[in-house]
Structures are given as structure tokens and as C-alpha cells.
Coordinates of C-alpha atoms in Angstrom, one line a residue:
X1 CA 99.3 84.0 75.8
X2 CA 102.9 84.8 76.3
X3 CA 103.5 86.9 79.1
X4 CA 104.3 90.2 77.4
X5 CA 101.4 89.8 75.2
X6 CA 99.2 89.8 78.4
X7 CA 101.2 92.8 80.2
X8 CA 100.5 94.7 77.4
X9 CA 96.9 94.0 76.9
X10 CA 96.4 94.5 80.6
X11 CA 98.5 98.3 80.3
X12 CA 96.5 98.7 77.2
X13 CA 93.1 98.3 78.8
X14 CA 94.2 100.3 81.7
X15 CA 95.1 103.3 79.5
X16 CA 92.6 103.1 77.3
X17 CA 94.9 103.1 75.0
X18 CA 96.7 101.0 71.3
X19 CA 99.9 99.1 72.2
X20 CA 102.1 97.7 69.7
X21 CA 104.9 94.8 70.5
X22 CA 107.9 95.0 68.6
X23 CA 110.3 92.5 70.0
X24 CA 110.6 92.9 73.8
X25 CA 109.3 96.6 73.5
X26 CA 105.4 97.1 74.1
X27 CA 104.7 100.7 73.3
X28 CA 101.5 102.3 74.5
X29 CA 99.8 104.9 72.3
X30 CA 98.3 107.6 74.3
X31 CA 96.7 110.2 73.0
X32 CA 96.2 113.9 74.6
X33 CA 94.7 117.6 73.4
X34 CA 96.3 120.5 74.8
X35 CA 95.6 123.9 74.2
X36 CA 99.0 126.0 73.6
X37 CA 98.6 129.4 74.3
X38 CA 102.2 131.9 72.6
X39 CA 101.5 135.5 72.8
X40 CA 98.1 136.6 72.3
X41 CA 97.6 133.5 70.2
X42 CA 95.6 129.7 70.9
X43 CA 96.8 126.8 69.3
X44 CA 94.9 123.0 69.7
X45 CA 97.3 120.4 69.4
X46 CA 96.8 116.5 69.6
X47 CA 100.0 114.9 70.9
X48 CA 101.0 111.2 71.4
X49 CA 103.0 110.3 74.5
X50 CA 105.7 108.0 74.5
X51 CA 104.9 105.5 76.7
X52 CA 106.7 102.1 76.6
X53 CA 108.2 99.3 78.6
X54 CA 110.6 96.6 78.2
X55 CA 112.3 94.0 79.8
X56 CA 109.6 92.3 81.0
X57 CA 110.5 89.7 84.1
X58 CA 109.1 86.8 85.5
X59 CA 108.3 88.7 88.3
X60 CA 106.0 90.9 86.3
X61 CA 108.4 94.1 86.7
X62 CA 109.8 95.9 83.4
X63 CA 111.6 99.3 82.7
X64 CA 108.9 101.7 81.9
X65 CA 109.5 104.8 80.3
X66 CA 107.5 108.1 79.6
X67 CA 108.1 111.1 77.8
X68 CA 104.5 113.1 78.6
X69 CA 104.3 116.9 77.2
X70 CA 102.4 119.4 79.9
X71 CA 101.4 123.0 80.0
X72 CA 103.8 124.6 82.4
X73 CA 100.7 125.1 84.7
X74 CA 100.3 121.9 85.2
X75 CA 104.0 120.7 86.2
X76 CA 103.0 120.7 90.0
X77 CA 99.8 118.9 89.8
X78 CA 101.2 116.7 87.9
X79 CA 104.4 115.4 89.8
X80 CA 102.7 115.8 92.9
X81 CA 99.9 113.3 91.7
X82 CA 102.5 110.9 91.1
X83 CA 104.4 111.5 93.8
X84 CA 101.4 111.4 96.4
X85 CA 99.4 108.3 95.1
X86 CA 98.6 105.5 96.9
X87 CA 100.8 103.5 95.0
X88 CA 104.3 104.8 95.8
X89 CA 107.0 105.5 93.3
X90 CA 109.7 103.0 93.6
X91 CA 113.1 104.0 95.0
X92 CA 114.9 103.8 91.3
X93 CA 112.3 106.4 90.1
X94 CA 113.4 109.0 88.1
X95 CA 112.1 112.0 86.3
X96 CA 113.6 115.1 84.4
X97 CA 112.4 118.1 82.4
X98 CA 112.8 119.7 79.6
X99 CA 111.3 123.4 78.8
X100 CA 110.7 125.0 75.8
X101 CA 108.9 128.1 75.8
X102 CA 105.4 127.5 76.2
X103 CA 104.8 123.7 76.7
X104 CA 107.3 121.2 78.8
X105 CA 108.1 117.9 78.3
X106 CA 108.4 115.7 81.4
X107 CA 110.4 112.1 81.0
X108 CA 109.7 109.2 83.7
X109 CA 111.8 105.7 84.3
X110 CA 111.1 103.4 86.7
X111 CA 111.9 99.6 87.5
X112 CA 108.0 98.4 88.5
X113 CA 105.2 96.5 87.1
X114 CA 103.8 98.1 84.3
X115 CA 100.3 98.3 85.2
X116 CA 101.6 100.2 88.8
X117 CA 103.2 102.8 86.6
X118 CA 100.6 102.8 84.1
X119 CA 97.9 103.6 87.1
X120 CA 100.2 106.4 88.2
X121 CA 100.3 108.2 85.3
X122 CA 96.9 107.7 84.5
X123 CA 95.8 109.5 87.9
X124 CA 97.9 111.9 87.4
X125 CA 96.3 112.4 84.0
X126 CA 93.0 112.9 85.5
X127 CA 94.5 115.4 88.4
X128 CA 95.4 117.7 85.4
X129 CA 92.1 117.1 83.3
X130 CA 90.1 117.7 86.3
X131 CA 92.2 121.2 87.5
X132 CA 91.9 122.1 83.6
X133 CA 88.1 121.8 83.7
X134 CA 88.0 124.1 86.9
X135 CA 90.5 126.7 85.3

């Protein structure tokens, strides 16, 4: 099995997650339920993350990329998940958000293997689930 072919079944089984290959792309599809609260109004939404890496070395590094959607109360948790796990983020890291008014959407990059990222985000995944349980 070609090497990206394995990558991505690897990423996939961390995730829990579909991947698709198209050329030297391997996109993960994640899947997430949030609950939107606008005015005195609850909406449930299911949303896909864009998840994805390319590039793929020899060494077994990629470019991964992430575009993840959050509740604004869970922006802290969730970059200080990824920032404090045991696998540390690699020096050409980056991150960015956007806001809109009542959800955010956070985009990652990085230059790593893609399970390490993958196993990042996922903890930080389960930070969020867990705090949302306790709220």
C-alpha cells in the first residue's frame, strides 16, 4: 500500500473518521453537533470540519490543514488543549480566527506528521466535549 494510502488510513482510524484521496490531497471527514444559541433562540447544527493534508514526505511529515467551527466558549479550551499537549506544536504552527456572531471558526497549519496533528486535534476535541458535558 502506497504510502499516502496508509497515512490516511492510519489518520482515518485515529479520527474516527471517512477520508477520501484525491491526488496528493487526503481529506478527513469529521463530523461535529453543536448547539447555536442567537437571541433567545437554540439551533442544532451538524457540521463537517475541513480537515486535510498534503504533501506527504518520505519522512512521513505533510502540510495539514484545519478549518474547525467552535462556540465562542470554547476558544480557550480549545487552543490551550492544543497548545499544552504532550505532543508539542511545531515551530511553523499557525492558527487564525475568524468570528461571526455567535459561532467562530478557527483555521490550523502545520508542517508535521499527520497522525501528531490529528492526535492534537482530537484531544482537543475531547477537552471541549468533556467541559460541554459539565456546563
Amino acid at each position: 500500500m502506497p504510502q499516502l494510502e496508509q497515512m490516511a488510513e492510519k489518520v482515518g482510524l485515529l479520527m474516527n473518521a471517512e477520508v477520501e484521496i484525491q491526488g496528493s490531497v487526503c481529506l478527513i471527514k469529521q463530523i461535529r453537533s453543536i448547539r447555536i444559541s442567537a437571541h433567545s433562540k437554540q439551533f442544532n447544527c451538524m457540521l463537517e470540519h475541513d480537515i486535510s493534508f498534503t504533501n506527504l514526505k518520505k519522512d512521513g511529515t505533510a502540510y495539514n490543514q484545519a478549518e474547525i467551527v467552535l462556540l465562542p466558549e470554547e476558544l480557550e479550551d480549545f487552543i490551550t488543549a492544543l497548545h499544552h499537549h504532550s505532543i508539542p506544536v511545531p515551530i511553523n504552527y499557525q492558527y487564525r480566527v475568524d468570528t461571526n456572531p455567535n459561532i467562530l471558526c478557527v483555521y490550523l497549519s502545520s508542517q508535521e506528521a499527520p497522525e501528531d496533528f490529528a492526535i492534537r486535534l482530537l484531544a482537543a476535541f475531547e477537552v471541549i466535549q468533556q467541559n460541554s458535558l459539565v456546563s
